Amino acid sequence: MSTDSNFVNHSLPLPAPYGPAGSHHNTGAGGSTSQGVSGALGKGPETANGINTFNTFWCYCVPLLGAYVADEYWGRYKTICWSIGFAILGHVILVISAIPPVITNTNACFGVFMLGVVVMGFGTGGFKPNVSALVVEQIPAVNLRVRTLPSGERVVVDPTITQSRIYHYFYLFINIGALVGQIGMAYAEKYVGFWLAYLLPTVMFMTTPFVMWWGRKRYRQTPPQGSVTSKAVRAFLYVMRDRWSWNPFVFWKRTHDGTLWESVKPSNIEPRFRPKWMTFDDAWVDEVRRGFAACAVFCWYPLYWLAYGQLTNNFTSQASTMTLHGVPNDVVNNLDPFALIIFIPICDALLYPGLRKMGIQFTAIKKITAGFWLAALAMVWAAVIQYYIYKTSPCGTDANNCYTEDGSVSPSPLNVWAQTGCYVLIAFSEIFASITSLEYAYSKAPRNMRSLVQAISLFTNAISAAIAEALNPLAKDPLLIWNYGVFAVLAFAGGCGFIWQFWQLDLEEDVLNNLPEGHVEANEKQLAHLDAAEIGPVRG
């Protein structure tokens, strides 16, 4: 969140009458001057970037736990409800960190703020991998089917396209909330203080328990299915038992001989040799194979998220060194959700149908590749802007530490709206890479492991954050041009490597999307909780 970046990066404004006009030392408000920037802790851009990176790492590690609990024990609905409770608590702690008695005590403020970040991570971790899967789960159809319209016309209904549309509009509404919330928070922070900036989303988020209560009997819910995840891991270890090798060439050859997953299908194993845990059918093995293939696709995503991560930290810091014309520096990054709100419907209603009519299959793999390359272009744009900031700033290559006597930033004359191209390119990259990763995780995972595969997709953000933490020394003057340049190269190379590795998988897209639904039997613990009439194979 860009408000967090200002909170950590900049110091509290000087007390009146020394600070900028309209600023408030006790709340961190930046004031009414055009270059008044809000702040609290004053730890600089490198620390602000480090904390943002830690927050990303934490928020995308916890989903693995949230997904495991949902798939194995609680189900998605109950897990989401508990996560909302943690998230509300985290919001309240952030508000406390920003009230005047706390914010003016730097050490106490920092401790309370970090506690809020950690607690909110638990809420995010249970919410993110489950909510989108719960939404799309309301679609009953899972495979291609022919439907006869009232006019007598027979059409093919493709659930994959339906899922794609749902994810696009799910992402659209997320960004409508982000746009409204972040603009409100940015102006609240600038003119009133951080306590109001954090209170606004807290109040809004407190409506979610009522929404979940309203939908408790309306949502289609897949029950948790016990040891399904462990069975998938056991199946993988079973197929790999005779294929490991320290020789990369031998290992590749053994795992790509076309028989890898065939060896764990029950129909290929005599009953007397089958392990007790092998209580699934051949179709479920095909689903698991598809799920592992999806997880392999996500391995390239950390290189994409490295570039995308600049949106929430370094772009905001860069804006504060440019001429703002009265606009809060953390309002500018709302160009990203604004662009998404415009371009998501255009892609859904015009671009994708138009490509299909022309016979161009813009598949998931191709979309993701395009997303990587667009992110690389956004980083090139940012690097060029940073070059001109250094060239025109009164302080040269020390632009982030350039202040006037009253504590206001002494900026480069470069207009802050020059960042627009960065945000538009990042927005397009999100449509192609980020939204598609949600679709891919849902459509390729076994039905009883969707939250877990979704969490693995999200976990690539955490890997990216760990890499970004190592690259954090680049996030300061005078190295910021190198910072953006390195991420541009990594994103472009990631897109090239991605399409090269998964070109063959792309050719199998329709086959993978229309696999028959598999079955796996419930474990003993579940059977004890089911009525006699319900005992039997649990649909996967």
XYZ file of N, CA and C in Angstrom, residues 117-313:
591
model
N 0.992 -5.151 10.558
C 1.370 -5.770 9.277
C 1.350 -7.295 9.397
N 1.906 -7.816 10.492
C 1.975 -9.274 10.681
C 0.577 -9.869 10.857
N -0.246 -9.229 11.696
C -1.599 -9.751 11.945
C -2.428 -9.708 10.667
N -2.325 -8.623 9.906
C -3.072 -8.541 8.648
C -2.616 -9.604 7.662
N -1.344 -10.006 7.762
C -0.848 -11.066 6.888
C -1.590 -12.370 7.091
N -1.943 -12.674 8.347
C -2.726 -13.884 8.609
C -4.098 -13.789 7.948
N -4.718 -12.598 8.009
C -6.012 -12.428 7.363
C -5.924 -12.564 5.863
N -4.912 -11.924 5.286
C -4.708 -12.002 3.838
C -4.448 -13.436 3.400
N -3.657 -14.161 4.207
C -3.270 -15.522 3.844
C -4.431 -16.485 3.751
N -5.415 -16.307 4.592
C -6.575 -17.189 4.506
C -7.584 -16.741 3.476
N -7.568 -15.448 3.167
C -8.578 -14.871 2.276
C -8.219 -15.051 0.806
N -6.985 -14.689 0.446
C -6.597 -14.640 -0.968
C -6.752 -15.959 -1.719
N -6.261 -17.093 -1.203
C -6.325 -18.310 -2.017
C -7.720 -18.921 -2.088
N -8.640 -18.439 -1.244
C -9.946 -19.091 -1.139
C -11.096 -18.296 -1.740
N -11.006 -16.960 -1.691
C -12.172 -16.184 -2.095
C -12.432 -16.288 -3.597
N -11.369 -16.194 -4.428
C -11.604 -16.267 -5.873
C -12.078 -17.656 -6.282
N -11.536 -18.701 -5.626
C -11.979 -20.063 -5.934
C -13.438 -20.256 -5.531
N -13.842 -19.665 -4.405
C -15.241 -19.767 -3.975
C -16.167 -19.092 -4.972
N -15.732 -17.955 -5.517
C -16.557 -17.233 -6.499
C -16.763 -18.069 -7.756
N -15.676 -18.570 -8.330
C -15.772 -19.303 -9.600
C -16.415 -20.664 -9.391
N -16.348 -21.174 -8.171
C -16.938 -22.472 -7.859
C -18.459 -22.475 -8.011
N -19.039 -21.297 -8.099
C -20.490 -21.224 -8.255
C -20.934 -21.637 -9.658
N -19.974 -21.820 -10.596
C -20.308 -22.298 -11.940
C -20.462 -23.818 -11.893
N -21.612 -24.367 -12.245
C -21.779 -25.818 -12.164
C -21.047 -26.597 -13.253
N -20.917 -26.028 -14.455
C -20.324 -26.765 -15.576
C -18.812 -26.803 -15.450
N -18.201 -27.933 -15.808
C -16.745 -28.061 -15.732
C -16.112 -28.429 -17.072
N -16.893 -28.950 -18.030
C -16.354 -29.350 -19.327
C -17.181 -28.760 -20.468
N -16.615 -28.811 -21.671
C -17.343 -28.356 -22.851
C -18.651 -29.121 -22.998
N -19.702 -28.413 -23.397
C -20.979 -29.089 -23.664
C -21.731 -28.325 -24.757
N -22.643 -29.009 -25.402
C -23.451 -28.402 -26.456
C -24.799 -28.002 -25.863
N -25.230 -26.780 -26.145
C -26.490 -26.266 -25.620
C -27.366 -25.810 -26.777
N -28.632 -26.129 -26.708
C -29.586 -25.717 -27.738
C -30.322 -24.469 -27.261
N -30.208 -23.384 -28.031
C -30.868 -22.126 -27.680
C -32.354 -22.188 -28.026
N -33.193 -21.302 -27.453
C -34.631 -21.279 -27.801
C -34.888 -21.155 -29.295
N -33.942 -20.548 -30.023
C -34.100 -20.396 -31.467
C -33.837 -21.689 -32.221
N -33.336 -22.709 -31.509
C -32.988 -23.964 -32.148
C -31.520 -24.073 -32.515
N -30.795 -22.968 -32.394
C -29.361 -22.972 -32.705
C -28.598 -23.746 -31.639
N -27.659 -24.595 -32.078
C -26.828 -25.362 -31.160
C -25.474 -24.665 -31.028
N -25.089 -24.382 -29.759
C -23.830 -23.683 -29.509
C -23.003 -24.485 -28.517
N -21.689 -24.282 -28.578
C -20.777 -24.930 -27.638
C -20.541 -23.992 -26.459
N -20.805 -24.487 -25.256
C -20.565 -23.711 -24.034
C -19.204 -24.125 -23.473
N -18.289 -23.176 -23.401
C -16.936 -23.445 -22.920
C -16.781 -22.842 -21.524
N -16.752 -23.678 -20.467
C -16.611 -23.152 -19.107
C -15.305 -22.392 -18.888
N -14.277 -22.703 -19.670
C -13.002 -22.007 -19.514
C -13.152 -20.527 -19.832
N -13.920 -20.215 -20.885
C -14.160 -18.811 -21.232
C -15.000 -18.139 -20.151
N -15.983 -18.875 -19.616
C -16.811 -18.337 -18.533
C -15.965 -18.045 -17.302
N -15.088 -18.982 -16.946
C -14.196 -18.762 -15.808
C -13.319 -17.536 -16.038
N -12.820 -17.402 -17.258
C -11.969 -16.266 -17.585
C -12.718 -14.952 -17.390
N -13.962 -14.902 -17.855
C -14.759 -13.679 -17.708
C -15.003 -13.368 -16.236
N -15.292 -14.398 -15.454
C -15.548 -14.177 -14.029
C -14.304 -13.624 -13.350
N -13.146 -14.200 -13.647
C -11.914 -13.712 -13.041
C -11.604 -12.280 -13.476
N -11.884 -11.953 -14.727
C -11.640 -10.590 -15.183
C -12.508 -9.592 -14.414
N -13.796 -9.914 -14.240
C -14.670 -8.975 -13.544
C -14.459 -9.017 -12.030
N -14.024 -10.143 -11.510
C -13.607 -10.219 -10.114
C -12.444 -9.253 -9.883
N -11.474 -9.290 -10.781
C -10.312 -8.402 -10.697
C -10.730 -6.953 -10.916
N -11.715 -6.737 -11.793
C -12.212 -5.390 -12.060
C -12.786 -4.766 -10.791
N -13.624 -5.530 -10.082
C -14.253 -4.980 -8.876
C -13.235 -4.788 -7.750
N -12.212 -5.646 -7.700
C -11.118 -5.414 -6.746
C -10.489 -4.056 -7.001
N -10.278 -3.729 -8.265
C -9.608 -2.479 -8.590
C -10.522 -1.267 -8.486
N -11.831 -1.463 -8.616
C -12.754 -0.362 -8.312
C -12.632 -0.001 -6.833
N -12.612 -1.029 -5.978
C -12.423 -0.790 -4.553
C -11.080 -0.156 -4.262
N -10.041 -0.642 -4.953
C -8.696 -0.098 -4.737
C -8.631 1.370 -5.151
N -9.263 1.695 -6.273
C -9.216 3.079 -6.767
C -9.906 4.030 -5.790
N -11.133 3.673 -5.400
C -11.887 4.537 -4.489
C -11.188 4.621 -3.132
N -10.763 3.462 -2.621
C -10.143 3.430 -1.302
C -8.815 4.154 -1.249
N -7.963 3.938 -2.238
C -6.629 4.523 -2.197
C -6.666 6.029 -2.417
N -7.562 6.503 -3.264
C -7.668 7.954 -3.444
C -8.158 8.597 -2.153
N -9.183 8.002 -1.547
C -9.687 8.529 -0.283
C -8.622 8.507 0.799
N -7.862 7.408 0.874
C -6.807 7.288 1.879
C -5.693 8.305 1.637
N -5.330 8.519 0.365
C -4.235 9.435 0.053
C -4.570 10.863 0.467
N -5.791 11.307 0.179
C -6.171 12.673 0.552
C -6.393 12.793 2.064
N -6.904 11.714 2.686
C -7.054 11.728 4.145
C -5.684 11.842 4.816
N -4.731 11.104 4.290
C -3.361 11.135 4.815
C -2.740 12.522 4.652
N -2.937 13.154 3.511
C -2.291 14.431 3.217
C -2.888 15.585 4.032
N -4.216 15.594 4.202
C -4.870 16.746 4.808
C -5.310 16.538 6.251
N -5.470 15.265 6.700
C -5.916 15.009 8.073
C -4.873 14.218 8.850
N -4.437 13.097 8.299
C -3.442 12.285 8.978
C -3.619 10.812 8.673
N -2.609 10.017 9.070
C -2.631 8.580 8.768
C -3.730 7.844 9.524
N -4.106 8.350 10.694
C -5.134 7.634 11.460
C -6.432 7.547 10.662
N -6.809 8.627 9.963
C -8.025 8.594 9.146
C -7.812 7.738 7.900
N -6.605 7.798 7.330
C -6.307 6.990 6.144
C -6.471 5.507 6.446
N -6.083 5.071 7.645
C -6.216 3.659 8.013
C -7.622 3.329 8.524
N -8.314 4.331 9.064
C -9.655 4.080 9.595
C -10.677 3.831 8.486
N -10.518 4.520 7.355
C -11.493 4.386 6.261
C -11.617 2.943 5.762
N -10.515 2.249 5.403
C -10.680 0.852 4.970
C -11.119 -0.069 6.104
N -10.773 0.289 7.347
C -11.207 -0.530 8.483
C -12.723 -0.541 8.584
N -13.318 0.637 8.476
C -14.783 0.744 8.551
C -15.430 -0.017 7.405
N -14.894 0.126 6.199
C -15.460 -0.570 5.051
C -15.325 -2.082 5.198
N -14.181 -2.535 5.692
C -13.948 -3.979 5.798
C -14.839 -4.621 6.853
N -15.301 -3.833 7.810
C -16.166 -4.379 8.852
C -17.545 -4.758 8.326
N -17.836 -4.429 7.060
C -19.106 -4.872 6.460
C -19.038 -6.306 5.954
N -17.817 -6.839 5.787
C -17.679 -8.165 5.180
C -18.273 -9.307 6.025
N -18.214 -9.259 7.378
C -18.861 -10.348 8.129
C -20.349 -10.466 7.828
N -21.002 -9.338 7.592
C -22.439 -9.372 7.288
C -22.692 -9.999 5.911
N -21.789 -9.727 4.955
C -21.910 -10.332 3.619
C -21.749 -11.850 3.713
N -20.750 -12.303 4.483
C -20.522 -13.738 4.628
C -21.683 -14.411 5.349
N -22.256 -13.735 6.341
C -23.418 -14.302 7.044
C -24.602 -14.421 6.095
N -24.806 -13.401 5.251
C -25.910 -13.434 4.289
C -25.751 -14.597 3.314
N -24.511 -14.892 2.919
C -24.295 -15.918 1.903
C -24.038 -17.308 2.432
N -24.148 -17.498 3.761
C -23.741 -18.782 4.356
C -24.528 -19.965 3.814
N -25.808 -19.746 3.420
C -26.622 -20.838 2.893
C -26.878 -20.696 1.397
N -26.267 -19.690 0.804
C -26.488 -19.433 -0.616
C -25.318 -19.892 -1.487
N -24.106 -19.936 -0.921
C -22.935 -20.306 -1.708
C -22.857 -21.805 -1.934
N -22.503 -22.187 -3.148
C -22.159 -23.576 -3.430
C -20.780 -23.832 -2.814
N -20.668 -24.813 -1.938
C -19.430 -25.042 -1.197
C -18.925 -26.467 -1.393
N -17.644 -26.578 -1.745
C -17.007 -27.889 -1.827
C -16.486 -28.250 -0.440
N -16.897 -29.394 0.123
C -16.452 -29.739 1.477
C -14.963 -30.060 1.509
N -14.302 -29.860 2.657
C -12.898 -30.264 2.780
C -12.783 -31.765 2.628
N -11.673 -32.222 2.062
C -11.577 -33.646 1.732
C -10.322 -34.295 2.294
N -10.006 -33.913 3.528
C -9.008 -34.629 4.308
C -7.649 -34.760 3.684
N -7.237 -35.970 3.436
C -5.846 -36.248 3.074
C -5.572 -36.166 1.580
N -6.392 -35.413 0.830
C -6.227 -35.342 -0.615
C -4.862 -34.772 -0.996
N -4.438 -33.715 -0.307
C -3.142 -33.109 -0.624
C -2.005 -34.088 -0.377
N -2.057 -34.772 0.747
C -1.001 -35.734 1.057
C -0.984 -36.872 0.037
N -2.166 -37.243 -0.466
C -2.218 -38.295 -1.483
C -1.593 -37.819 -2.790
N -1.804 -36.544 -3.111
C -1.191 -36.008 -4.324
C 0.337 -36.002 -4.197
N 0.835 -35.615 -3.022
C 2.283 -35.613 -2.795
C 2.828 -37.036 -2.838
N 2.100 -37.969 -2.219
C 2.529 -39.372 -2.248
C 2.549 -39.915 -3.665
N 1.554 -39.527 -4.460
C 1.518 -39.979 -5.851
C 2.732 -39.459 -6.615
N 3.086 -38.180 -6.368
C 4.263 -37.609 -7.024
C 5.535 -38.347 -6.611
N 5.704 -38.604 -5.317
C 6.902 -39.317 -4.843
C 6.943 -40.742 -5.397
N 5.755 -41.331 -5.575
C 5.674 -42.692 -6.108
C 6.186 -42.731 -7.554
N 5.765 -41.749 -8.363
C 6.186 -41.761 -9.769
C 7.664 -41.403 -9.909
N 8.212 -40.717 -8.899
C 9.606 -40.282 -8.985
C 10.577 -41.261 -8.333
N 10.083 -42.332 -7.732
C 10.934 -43.169 -6.881
C 12.142 -43.761 -7.609
N 12.014 -44.065 -8.899
C 13.134 -44.669 -9.644
C 13.701 -43.715 -10.700
N 13.366 -42.419 -10.596
C 13.738 -41.497 -11.667
C 14.737 -40.427 -11.239
N 15.047 -40.356 -9.945
C 15.991 -39.334 -9.491
C 17.391 -39.610 -10.025
N 18.111 -38.540 -10.332
C 19.490 -38.668 -10.785
C 20.194 -37.331 -10.597
N 21.487 -37.400 -10.210
C 22.272 -36.186 -10.092
C 22.659 -35.645 -11.459
N 22.569 -36.490 -12.480
C 22.894 -36.067 -13.846
C 21.667 -35.365 -14.450
N 21.734 -34.059 -14.730
C 20.557 -33.338 -15.238
C 19.991 -33.949 -16.516
N 20.867 -34.412 -17.412
C 20.391 -34.989 -18.670
C 19.619 -36.281 -18.413
N 20.160 -37.129 -17.549
C 19.485 -38.392 -17.214
C 18.163 -38.120 -16.518
N 18.171 -37.163 -15.584
C 16.944 -36.828 -14.852
C 15.867 -36.329 -15.810
N 16.256 -35.448 -16.737
C 15.296 -34.923 -17.721
C 14.742 -36.068 -18.575
N 15.615 -36.955 -19.014
C 15.189 -38.052 -19.873
C 14.216 -38.976 -19.148
N 14.505 -39.275 -17.882
C 13.644 -40.188 -17.118
C 12.273 -39.584 -16.828
N 12.213 -38.265 -16.649
C 10.938 -37.629 -16.301
C 10.158 -37.160 -17.525
N 10.715 -37.345 -18.726
C 10.023 -36.921 -19.941
C 9.946 -38.063 -20.957
N 9.828 -39.285 -20.441
C 9.731 -40.433 -21.348
C 8.288 -40.805 -21.677
N 7.324 -39.990 -21.191
C 5.916 -40.220 -21.501
C 5.210 -41.195 -20.583
N 5.925 -41.778 -19.612
C 5.298 -42.782 -18.728
C 5.245 -42.326 -17.276
N 5.624 -41.069 -17.012
C 5.773 -40.606 -15.637
C 4.521 -40.847 -14.804
N 3.394 -40.287 -15.225
C 2.166 -40.395 -14.427
C 1.395 -41.679 -14.694
N 1.710 -42.359 -15.785
C 1.056 -43.641 -16.050
C 1.406 -44.664 -14.973
N 2.583 -44.521 -14.383
C 3.047 -45.525 -13.421
C 2.300 -45.486 -12.102
N 1.535 -44.416 -11.833
C 0.799 -44.339 -10.566
C -0.705 -44.524 -10.767
N -1.130 -44.756 -11.998
C -2.556 -44.997 -12.227
C -2.928 -46.384 -11.708
N -3.963 -46.464 -10.881
C -4.333 -47.756 -10.286
C -4.553 -48.864 -11.300
N -5.047 -48.527 -12.501
C -5.310 -49.564 -13.507
C -4.025 -50.218 -14.004
N -2.880 -49.559 -13.793
C -1.598 -50.108 -14.236
C -0.839 -50.824 -13.119
N -1.464 -50.947 -11.949
C -0.817 -51.589 -10.800
C -1.697 -52.729 -10.311
N -1.135 -53.900 -10.176
C -1.910 -55.030 -9.681
C -2.435 -54.723 -8.283
N -3.688 -55.104 -7.990
C -4.295 -54.777 -6.687
C -3.437 -55.172 -5.484
N -2.760 -56.312 -5.563
C -1.980 -56.754 -4.398
C -0.738 -55.906 -4.174
N -0.338 -55.090 -5.172
C 0.844 -54.240 -5.032
C 0.491 -52.775 -4.766
N -0.812 -52.442 -4.739
C -1.206 -51.056 -4.536
C -1.062 -50.661 -3.070
N -0.447 -49.492 -2.783
C -0.382 -49.005 -1.397
C -1.788 -48.708 -0.873
N -1.949 -48.716 0.447
C -3.269 -48.479 1.057
C -3.788 -47.073 0.772
N -2.862 -46.118 0.598
C -3.292 -44.734 0.386
C -3.777 -44.492 -1.041
N -3.613 -45.459 -1.943
C -3.981 -45.286 -3.342
C -5.472 -45.548 -3.526
N -6.297 -44.606 -3.055
C -7.756 -44.760 -3.094
C -8.372 -43.776 -4.091
N -7.776 -43.683 -5.273
C -8.270 -42.774 -6.298
C -8.297 -43.512 -7.628
N -8.908 -42.879 -8.626
C -8.985 -43.515 -9.942
C -8.010 -42.874 -10.923
N -7.970 -43.425 -12.140
C -7.030 -42.939 -13.158
C -7.291 -41.476 -13.523
N -8.572 -41.094 -13.582
C -8.909 -39.724 -13.980
C -8.364 -38.711 -12.974
N -8.365 -39.074 -11.686
C -7.835 -38.159 -10.682
C -6.323 -37.988 -10.839
N -5.638 -39.024 -11.252
C -4.199 -38.924 -11.512
C -3.942 -37.927 -12.641
N -4.783 -37.969 -13.684
C -4.636 -37.003 -14.780
C -4.839 -35.576 -14.282
N -5.798 -35.389 -13.363
C -6.019 -34.061 -12.798
C -4.804 -33.597 -11.985
N -4.219 -34.511 -11.215
C -3.042 -34.169 -10.416
C -1.868 -33.818 -11.325
N -1.701 -34.590 -12.406
C -0.641 -34.282 -13.374
C -0.825 -32.877 -13.931
N -2.052 -32.529 -14.257
C -2.345 -31.190 -14.765
C -2.047 -30.125 -13.705
N -2.370 -30.428 -12.438
C -2.084 -29.494 -11.353
C -0.600 -29.261 -11.173
N 0.212 -30.320 -11.255
C 1.659 -30.165 -11.150
C 2.214 -29.375 -12.334
N 1.622 -29.572 -13.501
C 2.056 -28.796 -14.675
C 1.780 -27.313 -14.459
N 0.618 -26.994 -13.852
C 0.289 -25.604 -13.552
C 1.298 -25.007 -12.575
N 1.665 -25.791 -11.563
C 2.647 -25.306 -10.582
C 4.003 -25.040 -11.247
N 4.349 -25.859 -12.245
C 5.603 -25.622 -12.974
C 5.535 -24.309 -13.743
N 4.369 -24.004 -14.293
C 4.184 -22.738 -15.007
C 4.451 -21.560 -14.082
N 4.024 -21.669 -12.833
C 4.171 -20.557 -11.884
C 5.624 -20.311 -11.484
N 6.518 -21.235 -11.774
C 7.918 -21.083 -11.357
C 8.581 -19.846 -11.963
N 8.084 -19.382 -13.103
C 8.681 -18.209 -13.744
C 8.124 -16.905 -13.183
N 7.027 -16.981 -12.453
C 6.333 -15.767 -12.029
C 7.131 -14.842 -11.115
N 8.050 -15.332 -10.270
C 8.810 -14.379 -9.441
C 9.481 -13.277 -10.249
N 9.908 -13.580 -11.484
C 10.551 -12.555 -12.308
C 9.552 -11.494 -12.753
N 8.305 -11.909 -12.926
C 7.261 -10.923 -13.250
C 6.942 -10.049 -12.039
N 6.774 -10.701 -10.878
C 6.396 -9.950 -9.677
C 7.489 -8.985 -9.239
N 8.745 -9.269 -9.567
C 9.813 -8.328 -9.259
C 9.540 -6.971 -9.910
N 9.128 -7.011 -11.166
C 8.807 -5.765 -11.866
C 7.517 -5.155 -11.324
N 6.503 -5.978 -11.150
C 5.219 -5.468 -10.662
C 5.359 -4.831 -9.277
N 6.239 -5.367 -8.438
C 6.404 -4.869 -7.081
C 6.857 -3.435 -7.001
N 7.445 -2.905 -8.076
C 7.872 -1.507 -8.063
C 6.676 -0.562 -7.954
N 5.507 -1.051 -8.293
C 4.287 -0.243 -8.280
C 3.963 0.278 -6.886
N 4.182 -0.552 -5.854
C 3.727 -0.211 -4.511
C 4.793 0.452 -3.655
N 6.014 0.576 -4.146
C 7.031 1.210 -3.315
C 7.864 2.232 -4.103
